[in-house]
Coordinates of C-alpha atoms in Angstrom, one line a residue:
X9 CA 0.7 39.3 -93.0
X10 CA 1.0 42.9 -94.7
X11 CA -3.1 43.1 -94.6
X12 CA -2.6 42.9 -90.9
X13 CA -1.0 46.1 -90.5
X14 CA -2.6 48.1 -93.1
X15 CA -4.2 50.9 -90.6
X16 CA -2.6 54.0 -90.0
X17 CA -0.6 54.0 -86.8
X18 CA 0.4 57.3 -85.1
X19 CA 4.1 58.0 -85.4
X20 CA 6.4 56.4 -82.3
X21 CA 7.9 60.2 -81.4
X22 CA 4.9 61.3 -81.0
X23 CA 3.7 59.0 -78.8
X24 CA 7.0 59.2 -76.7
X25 CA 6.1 63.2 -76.3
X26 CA 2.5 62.2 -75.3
X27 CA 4.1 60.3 -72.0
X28 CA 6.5 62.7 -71.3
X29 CA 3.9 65.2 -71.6
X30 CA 1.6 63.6 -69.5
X31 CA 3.9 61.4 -67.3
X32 CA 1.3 58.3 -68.6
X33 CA 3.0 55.3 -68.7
X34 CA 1.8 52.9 -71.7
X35 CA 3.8 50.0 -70.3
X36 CA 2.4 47.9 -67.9
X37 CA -0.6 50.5 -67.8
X38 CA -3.5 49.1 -65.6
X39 CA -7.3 49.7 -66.3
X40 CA -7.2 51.7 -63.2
X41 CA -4.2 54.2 -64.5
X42 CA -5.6 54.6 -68.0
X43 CA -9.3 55.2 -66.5
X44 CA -7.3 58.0 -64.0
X45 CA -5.1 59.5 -67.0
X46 CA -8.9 59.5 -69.3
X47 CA -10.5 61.3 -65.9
X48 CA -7.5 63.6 -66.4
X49 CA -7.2 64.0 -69.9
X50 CA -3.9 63.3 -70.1
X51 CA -4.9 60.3 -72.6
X52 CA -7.1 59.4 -75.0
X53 CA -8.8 56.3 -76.1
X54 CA -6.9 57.3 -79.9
X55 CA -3.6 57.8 -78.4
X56 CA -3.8 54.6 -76.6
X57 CA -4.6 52.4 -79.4
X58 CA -2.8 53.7 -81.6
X59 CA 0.4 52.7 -79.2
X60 CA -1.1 49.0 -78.6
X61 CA -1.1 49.1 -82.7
X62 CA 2.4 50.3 -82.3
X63 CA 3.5 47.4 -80.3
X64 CA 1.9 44.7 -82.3
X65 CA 3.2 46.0 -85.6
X66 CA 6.7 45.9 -83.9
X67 CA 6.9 42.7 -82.4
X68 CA 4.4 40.5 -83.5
X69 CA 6.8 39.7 -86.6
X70 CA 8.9 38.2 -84.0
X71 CA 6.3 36.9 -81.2
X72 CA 3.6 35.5 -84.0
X73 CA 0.7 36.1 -81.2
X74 CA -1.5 38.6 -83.1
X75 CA -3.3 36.9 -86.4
X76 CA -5.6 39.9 -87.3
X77 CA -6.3 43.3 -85.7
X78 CA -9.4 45.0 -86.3
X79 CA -9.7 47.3 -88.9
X80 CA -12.5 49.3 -86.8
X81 CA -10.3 49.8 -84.0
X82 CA -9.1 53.2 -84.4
X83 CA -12.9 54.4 -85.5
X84 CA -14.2 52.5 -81.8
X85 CA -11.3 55.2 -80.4
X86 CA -12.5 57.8 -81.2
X87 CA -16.4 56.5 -80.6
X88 CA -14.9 55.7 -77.4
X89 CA -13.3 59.5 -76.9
X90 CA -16.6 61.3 -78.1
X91 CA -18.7 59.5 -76.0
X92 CA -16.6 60.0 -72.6
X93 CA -16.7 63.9 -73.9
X94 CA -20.5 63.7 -73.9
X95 CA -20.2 61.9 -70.5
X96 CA -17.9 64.4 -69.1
X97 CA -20.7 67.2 -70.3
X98 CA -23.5 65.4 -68.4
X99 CA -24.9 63.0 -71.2
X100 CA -24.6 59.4 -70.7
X101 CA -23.0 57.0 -68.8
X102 CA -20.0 54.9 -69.2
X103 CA -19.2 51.1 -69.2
X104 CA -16.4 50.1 -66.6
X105 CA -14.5 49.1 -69.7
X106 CA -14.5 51.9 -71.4
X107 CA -11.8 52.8 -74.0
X108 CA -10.0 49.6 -72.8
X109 CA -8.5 47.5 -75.8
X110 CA -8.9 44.2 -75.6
X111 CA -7.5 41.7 -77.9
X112 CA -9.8 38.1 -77.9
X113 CA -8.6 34.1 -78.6
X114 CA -9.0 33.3 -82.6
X115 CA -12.0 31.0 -81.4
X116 CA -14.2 33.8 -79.9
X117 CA -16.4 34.9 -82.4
X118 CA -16.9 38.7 -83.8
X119 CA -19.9 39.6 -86.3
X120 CA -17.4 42.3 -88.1
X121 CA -14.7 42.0 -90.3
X122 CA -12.5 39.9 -88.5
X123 CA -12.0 36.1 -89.0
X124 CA -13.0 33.3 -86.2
X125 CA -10.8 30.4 -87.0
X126 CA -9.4 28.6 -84.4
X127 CA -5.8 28.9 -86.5
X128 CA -7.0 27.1 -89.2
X129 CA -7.5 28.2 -92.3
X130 CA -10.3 26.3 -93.0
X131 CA -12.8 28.5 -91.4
X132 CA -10.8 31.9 -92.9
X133 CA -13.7 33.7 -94.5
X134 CA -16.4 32.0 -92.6
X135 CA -18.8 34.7 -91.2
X136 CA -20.6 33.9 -87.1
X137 CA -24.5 34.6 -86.8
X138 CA -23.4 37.3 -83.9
X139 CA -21.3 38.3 -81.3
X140 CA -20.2 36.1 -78.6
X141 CA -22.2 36.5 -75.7
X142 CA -19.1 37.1 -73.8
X143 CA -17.7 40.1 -76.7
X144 CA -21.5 41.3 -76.4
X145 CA -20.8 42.5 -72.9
X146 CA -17.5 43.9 -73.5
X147 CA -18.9 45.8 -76.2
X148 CA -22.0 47.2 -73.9
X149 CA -18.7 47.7 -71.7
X150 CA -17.2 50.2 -74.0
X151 CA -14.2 48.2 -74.6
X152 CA -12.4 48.6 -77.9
X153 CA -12.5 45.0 -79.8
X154 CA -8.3 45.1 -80.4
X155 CA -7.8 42.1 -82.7
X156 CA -7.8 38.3 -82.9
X157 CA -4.8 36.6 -80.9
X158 CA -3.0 33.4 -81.9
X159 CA -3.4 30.2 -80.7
X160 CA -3.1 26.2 -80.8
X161 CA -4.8 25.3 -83.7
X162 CA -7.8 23.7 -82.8
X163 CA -7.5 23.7 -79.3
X164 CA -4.2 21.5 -79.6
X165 CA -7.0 18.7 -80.5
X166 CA -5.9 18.9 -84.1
X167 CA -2.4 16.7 -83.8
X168 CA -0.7 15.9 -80.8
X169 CA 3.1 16.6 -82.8
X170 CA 1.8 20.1 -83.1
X171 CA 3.6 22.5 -80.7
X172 CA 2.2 24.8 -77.9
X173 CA 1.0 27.9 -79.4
X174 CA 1.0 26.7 -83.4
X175 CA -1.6 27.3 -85.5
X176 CA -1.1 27.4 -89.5
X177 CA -2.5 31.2 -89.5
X178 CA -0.2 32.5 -87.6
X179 CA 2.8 29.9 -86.8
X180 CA 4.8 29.6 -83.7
X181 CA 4.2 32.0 -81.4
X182 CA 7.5 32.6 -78.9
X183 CA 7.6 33.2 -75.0
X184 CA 8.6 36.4 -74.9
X185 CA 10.7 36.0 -71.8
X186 CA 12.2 33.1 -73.3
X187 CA 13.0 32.5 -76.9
X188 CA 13.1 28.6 -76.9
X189 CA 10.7 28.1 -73.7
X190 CA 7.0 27.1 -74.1
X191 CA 4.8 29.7 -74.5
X192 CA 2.2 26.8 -73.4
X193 CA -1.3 26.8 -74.9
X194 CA -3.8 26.7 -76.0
X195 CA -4.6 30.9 -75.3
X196 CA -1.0 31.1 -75.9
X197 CA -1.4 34.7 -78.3
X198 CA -3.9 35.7 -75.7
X199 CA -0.7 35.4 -72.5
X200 CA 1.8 36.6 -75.0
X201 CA 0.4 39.7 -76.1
X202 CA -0.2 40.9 -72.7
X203 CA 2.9 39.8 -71.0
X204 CA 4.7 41.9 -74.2
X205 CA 2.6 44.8 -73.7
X206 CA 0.9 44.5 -76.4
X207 CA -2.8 45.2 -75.5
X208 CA -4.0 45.7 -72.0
X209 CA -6.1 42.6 -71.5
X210 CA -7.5 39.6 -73.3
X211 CA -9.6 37.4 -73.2
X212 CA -9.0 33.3 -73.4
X213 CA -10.8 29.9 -73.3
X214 CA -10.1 27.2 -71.3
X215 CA -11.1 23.1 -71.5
X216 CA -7.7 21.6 -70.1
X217 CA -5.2 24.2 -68.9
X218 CA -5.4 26.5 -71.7
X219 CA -5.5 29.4 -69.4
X220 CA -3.8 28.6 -66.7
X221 CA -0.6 27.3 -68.5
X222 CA -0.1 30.1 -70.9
X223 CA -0.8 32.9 -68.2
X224 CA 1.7 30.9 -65.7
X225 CA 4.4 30.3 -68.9
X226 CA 4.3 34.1 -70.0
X227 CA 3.9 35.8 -66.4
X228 CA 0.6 36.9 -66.5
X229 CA -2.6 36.3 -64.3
X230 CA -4.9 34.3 -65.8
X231 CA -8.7 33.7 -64.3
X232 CA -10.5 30.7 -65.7
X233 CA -14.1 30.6 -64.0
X234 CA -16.0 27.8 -62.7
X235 CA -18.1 26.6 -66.0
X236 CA -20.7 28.9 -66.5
X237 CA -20.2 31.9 -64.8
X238 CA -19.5 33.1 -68.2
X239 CA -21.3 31.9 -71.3
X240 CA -19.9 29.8 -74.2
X241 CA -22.1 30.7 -76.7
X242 CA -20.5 32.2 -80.1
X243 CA -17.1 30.5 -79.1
X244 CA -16.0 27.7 -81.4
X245 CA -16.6 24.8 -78.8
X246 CA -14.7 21.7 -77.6
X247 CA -16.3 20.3 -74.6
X248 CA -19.2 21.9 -72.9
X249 CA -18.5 20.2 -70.1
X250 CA -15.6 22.0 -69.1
X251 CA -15.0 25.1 -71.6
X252 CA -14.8 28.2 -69.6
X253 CA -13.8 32.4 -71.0
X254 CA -11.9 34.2 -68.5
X255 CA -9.2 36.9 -68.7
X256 CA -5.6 37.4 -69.1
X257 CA -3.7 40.3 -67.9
X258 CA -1.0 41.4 -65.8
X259 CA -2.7 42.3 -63.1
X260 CA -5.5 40.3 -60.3
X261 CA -7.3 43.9 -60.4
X262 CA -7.2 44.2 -64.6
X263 CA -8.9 40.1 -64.6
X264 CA -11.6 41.1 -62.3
X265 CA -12.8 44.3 -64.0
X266 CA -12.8 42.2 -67.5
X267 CA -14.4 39.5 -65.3
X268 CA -17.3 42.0 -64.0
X269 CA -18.0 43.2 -67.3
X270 CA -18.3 39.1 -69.4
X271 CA -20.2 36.8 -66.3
X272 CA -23.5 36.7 -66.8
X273 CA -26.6 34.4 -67.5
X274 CA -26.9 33.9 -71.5
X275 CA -30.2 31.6 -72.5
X276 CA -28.2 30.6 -75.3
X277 CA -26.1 28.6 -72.9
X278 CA -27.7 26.5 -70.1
X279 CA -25.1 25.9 -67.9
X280 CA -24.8 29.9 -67.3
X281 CA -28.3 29.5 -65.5
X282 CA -27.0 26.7 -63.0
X283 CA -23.8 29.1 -62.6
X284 CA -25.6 32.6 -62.0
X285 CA -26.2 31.8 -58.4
X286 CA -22.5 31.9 -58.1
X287 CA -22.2 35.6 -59.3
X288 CA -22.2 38.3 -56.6
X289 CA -24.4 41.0 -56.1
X290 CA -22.1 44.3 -56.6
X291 CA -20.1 41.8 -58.8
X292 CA -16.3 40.7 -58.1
X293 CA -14.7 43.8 -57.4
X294 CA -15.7 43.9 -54.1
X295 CA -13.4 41.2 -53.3
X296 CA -9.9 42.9 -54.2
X297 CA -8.4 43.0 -50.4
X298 CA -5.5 43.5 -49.8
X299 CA -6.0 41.9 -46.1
X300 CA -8.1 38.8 -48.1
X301 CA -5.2 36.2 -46.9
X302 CA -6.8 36.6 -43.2
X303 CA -8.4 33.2 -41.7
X304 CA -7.8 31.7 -45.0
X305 CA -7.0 27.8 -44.9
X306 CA -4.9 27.0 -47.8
X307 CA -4.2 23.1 -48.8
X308 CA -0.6 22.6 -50.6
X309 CA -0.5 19.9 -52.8
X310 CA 2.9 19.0 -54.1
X311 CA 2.4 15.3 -55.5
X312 CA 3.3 15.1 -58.7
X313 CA 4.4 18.7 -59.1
X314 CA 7.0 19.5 -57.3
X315 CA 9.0 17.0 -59.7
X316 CA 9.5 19.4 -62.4
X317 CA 10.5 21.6 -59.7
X318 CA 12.6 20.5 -57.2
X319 CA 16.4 20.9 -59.0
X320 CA 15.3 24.5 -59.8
X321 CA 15.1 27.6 -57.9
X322 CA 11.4 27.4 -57.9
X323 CA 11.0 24.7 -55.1
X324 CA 12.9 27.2 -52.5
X325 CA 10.6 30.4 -53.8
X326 CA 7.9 28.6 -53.2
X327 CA 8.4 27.8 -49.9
X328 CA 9.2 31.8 -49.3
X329 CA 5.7 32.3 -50.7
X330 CA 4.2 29.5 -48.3
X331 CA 5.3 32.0 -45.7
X332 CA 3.9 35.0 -47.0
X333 CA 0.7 33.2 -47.1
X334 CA 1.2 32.5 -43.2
X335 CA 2.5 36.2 -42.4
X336 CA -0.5 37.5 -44.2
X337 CA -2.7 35.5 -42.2
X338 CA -3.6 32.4 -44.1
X339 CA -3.3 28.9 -42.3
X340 CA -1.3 26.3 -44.7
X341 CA -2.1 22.7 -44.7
X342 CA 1.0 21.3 -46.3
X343 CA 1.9 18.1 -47.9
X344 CA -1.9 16.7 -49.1
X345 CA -2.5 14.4 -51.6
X346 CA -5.2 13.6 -54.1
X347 CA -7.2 10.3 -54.6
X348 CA -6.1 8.6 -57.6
X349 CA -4.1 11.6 -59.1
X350 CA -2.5 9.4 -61.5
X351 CA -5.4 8.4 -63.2
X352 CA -7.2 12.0 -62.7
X353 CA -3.7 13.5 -64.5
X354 CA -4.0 10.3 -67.3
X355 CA -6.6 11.8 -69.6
X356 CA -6.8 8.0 -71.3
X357 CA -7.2 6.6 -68.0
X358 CA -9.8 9.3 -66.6
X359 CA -12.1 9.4 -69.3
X360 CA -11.5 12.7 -70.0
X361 CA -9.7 12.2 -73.7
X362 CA -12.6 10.7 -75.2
X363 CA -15.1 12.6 -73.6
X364 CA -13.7 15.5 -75.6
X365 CA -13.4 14.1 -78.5
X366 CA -16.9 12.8 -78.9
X367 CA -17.6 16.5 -77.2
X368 CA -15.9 18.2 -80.2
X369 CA -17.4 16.9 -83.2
X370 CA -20.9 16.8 -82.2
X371 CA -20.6 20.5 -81.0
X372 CA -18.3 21.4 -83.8
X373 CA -20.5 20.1 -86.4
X374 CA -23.5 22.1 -84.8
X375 CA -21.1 25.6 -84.9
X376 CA -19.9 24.8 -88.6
X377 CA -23.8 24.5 -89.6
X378 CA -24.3 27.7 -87.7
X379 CA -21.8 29.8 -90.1
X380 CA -22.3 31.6 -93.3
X381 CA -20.0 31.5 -96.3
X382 CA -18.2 29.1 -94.6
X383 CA -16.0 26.2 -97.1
X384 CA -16.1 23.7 -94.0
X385 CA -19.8 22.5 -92.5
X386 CA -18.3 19.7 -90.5
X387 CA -15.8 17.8 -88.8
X388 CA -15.0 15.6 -91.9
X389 CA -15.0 18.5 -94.2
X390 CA -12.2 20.1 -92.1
X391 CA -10.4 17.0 -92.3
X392 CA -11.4 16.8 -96.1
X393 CA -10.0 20.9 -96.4
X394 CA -6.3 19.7 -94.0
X395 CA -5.4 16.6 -96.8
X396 CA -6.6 19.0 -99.8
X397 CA -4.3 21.9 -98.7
X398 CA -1.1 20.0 -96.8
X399 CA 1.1 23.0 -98.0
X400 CA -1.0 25.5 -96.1
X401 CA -1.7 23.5 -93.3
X402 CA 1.2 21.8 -92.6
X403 CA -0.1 18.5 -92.9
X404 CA 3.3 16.5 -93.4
X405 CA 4.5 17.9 -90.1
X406 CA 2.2 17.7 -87.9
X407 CA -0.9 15.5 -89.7
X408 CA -4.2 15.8 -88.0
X409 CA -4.3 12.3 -85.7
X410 CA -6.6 13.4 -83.4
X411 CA -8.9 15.3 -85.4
X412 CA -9.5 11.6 -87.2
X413 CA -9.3 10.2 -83.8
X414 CA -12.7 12.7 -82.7
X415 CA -14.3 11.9 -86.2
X416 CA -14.8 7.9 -85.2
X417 CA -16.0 8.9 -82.2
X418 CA -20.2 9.3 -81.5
X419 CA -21.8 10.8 -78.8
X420 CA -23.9 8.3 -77.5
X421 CA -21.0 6.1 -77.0
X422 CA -21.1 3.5 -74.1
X423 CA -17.3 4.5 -73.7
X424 CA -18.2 8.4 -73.7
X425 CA -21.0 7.9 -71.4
X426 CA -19.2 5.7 -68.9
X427 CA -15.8 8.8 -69.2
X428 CA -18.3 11.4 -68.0
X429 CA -19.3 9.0 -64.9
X430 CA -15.7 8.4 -64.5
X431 CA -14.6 12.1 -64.3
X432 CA -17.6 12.8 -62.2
X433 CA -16.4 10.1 -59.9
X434 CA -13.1 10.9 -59.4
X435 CA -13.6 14.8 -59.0
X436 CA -15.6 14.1 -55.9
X437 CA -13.3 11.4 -54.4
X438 CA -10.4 13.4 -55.1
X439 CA -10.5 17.1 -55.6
X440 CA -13.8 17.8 -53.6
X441 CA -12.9 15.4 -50.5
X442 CA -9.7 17.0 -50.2
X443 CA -11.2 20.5 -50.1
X444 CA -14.4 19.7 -47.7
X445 CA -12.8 17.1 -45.2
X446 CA -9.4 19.7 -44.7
X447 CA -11.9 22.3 -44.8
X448 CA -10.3 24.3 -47.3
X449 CA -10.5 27.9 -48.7
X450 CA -8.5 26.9 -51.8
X451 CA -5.7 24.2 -53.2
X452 CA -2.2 26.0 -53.8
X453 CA 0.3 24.5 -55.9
X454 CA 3.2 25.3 -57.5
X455 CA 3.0 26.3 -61.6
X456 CA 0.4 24.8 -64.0
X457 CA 0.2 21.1 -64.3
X458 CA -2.8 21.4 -61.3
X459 CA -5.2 22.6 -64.0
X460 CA -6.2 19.2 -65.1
X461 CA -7.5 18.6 -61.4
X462 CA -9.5 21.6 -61.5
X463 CA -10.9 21.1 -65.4
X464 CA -12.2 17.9 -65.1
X465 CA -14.7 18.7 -63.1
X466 CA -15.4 22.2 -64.2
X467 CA -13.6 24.2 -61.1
X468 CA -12.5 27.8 -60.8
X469 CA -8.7 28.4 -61.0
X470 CA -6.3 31.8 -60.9
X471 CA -2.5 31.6 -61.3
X472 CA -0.5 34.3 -60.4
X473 CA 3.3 35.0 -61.6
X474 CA 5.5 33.2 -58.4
X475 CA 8.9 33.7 -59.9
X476 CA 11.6 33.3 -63.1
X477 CA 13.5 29.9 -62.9
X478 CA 17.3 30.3 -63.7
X479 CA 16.9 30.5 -67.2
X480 CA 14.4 33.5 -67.1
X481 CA 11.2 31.3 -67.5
X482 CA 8.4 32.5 -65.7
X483 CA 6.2 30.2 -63.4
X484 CA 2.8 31.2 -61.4
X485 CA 1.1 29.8 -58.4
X486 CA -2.0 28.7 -59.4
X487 CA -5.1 28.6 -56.2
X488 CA -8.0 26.4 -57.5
X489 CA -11.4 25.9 -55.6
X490 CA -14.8 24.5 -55.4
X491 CA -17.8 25.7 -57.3
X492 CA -18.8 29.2 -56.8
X493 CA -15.5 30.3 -55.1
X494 CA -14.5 32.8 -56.9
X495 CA -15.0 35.6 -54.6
X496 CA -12.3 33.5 -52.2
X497 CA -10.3 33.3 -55.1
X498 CA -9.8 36.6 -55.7
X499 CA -9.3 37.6 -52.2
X500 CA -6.5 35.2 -51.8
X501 CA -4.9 35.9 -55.5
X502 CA -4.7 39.6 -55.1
X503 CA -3.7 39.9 -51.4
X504 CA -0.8 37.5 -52.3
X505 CA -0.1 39.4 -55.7
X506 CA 0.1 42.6 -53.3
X507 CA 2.1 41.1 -50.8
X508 CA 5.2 39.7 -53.5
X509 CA 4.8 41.8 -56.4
X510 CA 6.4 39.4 -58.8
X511 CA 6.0 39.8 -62.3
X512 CA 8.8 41.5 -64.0
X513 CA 8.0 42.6 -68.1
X514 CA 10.0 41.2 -70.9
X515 CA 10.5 44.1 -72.6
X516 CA 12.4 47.1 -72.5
X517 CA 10.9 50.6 -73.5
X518 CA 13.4 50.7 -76.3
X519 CA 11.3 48.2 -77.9
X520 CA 14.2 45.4 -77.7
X521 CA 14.2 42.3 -76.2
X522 CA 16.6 43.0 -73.1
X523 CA 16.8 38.9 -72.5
X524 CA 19.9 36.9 -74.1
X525 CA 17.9 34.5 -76.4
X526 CA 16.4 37.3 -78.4
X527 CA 20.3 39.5 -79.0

């Protein structure tokens, strides 16, 4: 891991004189409050990468959520500082991310110097055709391409005895709130490195909870989008039916700017055509109100979730938060249940399982063929590289079951085809009845198990921190809704985030761990 760090970093003391100096505050800074200190020149692009390089070389050997950072960073700094110069002097324009490091899921794909490997190093050394559509815009935003966070190797898909947040790149990546609690997965380095201050936002994929859980675990927001609102293509994929980027970050307003500048119709992926109606004209910023709780009708679903829930602290907080909803103008519809939520939450018995197996190798094995210099051109050549190199891998831990399991699986399948009718099926008898025939704005529910609901049939979600458990663990509130309802999302999200003002950072400015598990 030495490689990782092997760019010059400004010294710590002279960052701590930049703040005082300036009275910038690096920790928890917002977009917002580092465009305002650029405006003001209290801060530059350099100076503020060079602290989120800081961070990472401090306490990633400990939270294992950063495998690479980019070695053109600091030089997309300064890019970064000559252009707002220029801008500041009358020539050109700048992008509504600009200067903003951003640190992107292992399975995003960069045409630079950095790796795309889903964790595994099978693909180490591979090289993508392009940019991700999706790291495409941020560039043409003027964000600064951080690094490549951690993540479950291969979506989690790989073995179902390997942990949330393992990969074999990078190892176990640790909640930073909590030492032994689940940092969740699979953008597990993506939630971590924001909630530790470690970059200012990130970007994430989501299939099955892979945003929603990590951002709730590590008291963060996370945004997943309904499927297609942002585009797919360049990502390493795993089911096209419900794979969605979206943001992490610490704040509702920080998603949405990062939002703004990724959604977008990309002919290189179909289903963003379908999903542009969905996008706003003026984009999503428009919908940060604080007032956005008013003549909202919220649905509270509690069956199964409130299990895991209702020894703990969490069950009472979330009924506080029930009535800041109501004081802030939104109408709660308490106590629904879903149509066959047992079988929707069952992913043998909903179809969804082997849908995405039979999703992953045919789309896998059409991304493998894409790359150059790559040791791995298919499914059975990365199962081939895992048995070849059990050291590096891991293999007698955790084995590769379900990358096997996705291998004997084809497309065409009569089972496959008869999952995706299933899922189809029982999103529209349960999800989508509940929302139309209550006549609901959104579904509340209380931390992250919801996201299932919401995945199977391709629905926007946004989880928000709700609280720390008696242990310290964080949990969110996650609002999920139809198609196309991000704008109420948002409204909803950030007038509630406004209202409790939850989240609480891990970290003290000392650089220690100020919780007990870490001393």
């Amino acid at each position: 891991m030495t490689s990782l760090f092997s760019l010059s970093l400004a010294l710590l003391s002279f960052l701590t004189t930049a703040v005082a100096a300036s009275e910038f505050t690096f920790h928890e800074a917002t977009i917002e409050s580092i465009h305002l200190a650029f405006a003001q020149n209290r801060l530059t692009s350099r100076q503020l990468v060079d602290f989120y390089l800081d961070r990472i070389q401090t306490l990633n050997p400990s939270l294992r959520c950063v495998l690479e950072v980019n070695p053109d960073a600091l030089h997309q700094a300064d890019e970064a500082d000559r252009l707002r110069a220029a801008a500041a002097g009358g020539n050109g324009t700048l992008g509504v991310l600009h200067g903003i490091p951003v640190l992107l899921k292992d399975s995003i794909g960069t045409d630079d110097k950095m790796n795309t490997t889903a964790g595994s190093y099978a693909l180490l050394g591979a090289r993508v055709a392009r940019d991700a559509f999706v790291v495409e815009r941020l560039r043409s935003a003027g964000a600064v391409i951080l690094g490549k966070a951690s993540m479950s190797e291969w979506y989690w898909l790989r073995s179902s005895e390997i942990p949330d947040g393992w990969c074999a790149r990078g190892g176990q990546g640790l909640n930073p709130y909590v030492k032994s609690g689940n940092p969740c997965g699979s953008s597990s380095g993506s939630a971590i490195a924001v909630a530790a201050n470690m970059v200012a936002v990130s970007l994430g994929t989501e299939t099955d909870g892979s945003i929603i859980c990590p951002a709730d675990h590590n008291s963060v927001v996370g945004f997943k989008p309904t499927v297609g609102v942002t585009s797919r293509a360049g990502v390493i994929p795993l089911s096209p039916r419900q794979d969605s980027i979206g943001p992490i970050s610490r704040t509702v307003s920080d998603a949405i700017h990062v939002l703004d500048a990724i959604v977008g119709f990309d002919p290189s992926d179909e289903a963003t055509g379908e999903a542009a109606k969905f996008i706003p004209m003026g984009g999503y910023k428009q919908f940060l109100r604080e007032d956005g709780l008013k003549g909202k009708r919220l649905g509270v679903v509690r069956k199964p979730f409130w299990d895991s829930f209702k020894e703990s602290t969490a069950a009472s907080t979330f009924d506080q938060h029930l009535l800041t909803l109501r004081n802030n103008g939104a109408t709660i519809v308490d106590n629904l249940e879903i149509e066959n939520i047992d079988i929707i939450l069952n992913p043998s018995e909903s179809g969804e399982m082997a849908l995405l197996l039979a999703e992953f190798k045919h789309t896998l094995n059409e991304y493998l063929g894409g790359l150059s210099g790559s040791r791995v051109k298919s499914l059975a050549e990365v199962i081939a590289f895992n048995s070849n190199n059990p050291d590096l891998e891991k293999m007698e831990e955790y084995g590769q079951d379900g990358l096997i399991a996705a291998q004997m699986t084809n497309i065409l399948d009569e089972e496959v085809v008869k999952a995706e009718h299933m899922m189809k099926k029982l999103s529209e008898e349960g999800f989508e009845k509940l929302m139309k025939e209550n006549e609901l704005d959104a579904m509340v529910t209380l931390g992250a198990d919801a996201a299932t609901i919401l995945a199977i049939g391709g629905y926007p979600a946004l989880t928000v921190p709700a609280g720390y458990d008696d242990n310290g663990m964080p949990y969110g509130i996650c609002f999920g809704g139809l198609k196309g309802s991000e704008a109420k999302l948002i409204e909803i999200a950030y007038s509630f985030e406004q209202a409790t003002r939850i989240r609480k950072p891990p970290l003290s400015f000392s650089f220690e761990f100020h919780n007990q598990y870490y001393e």
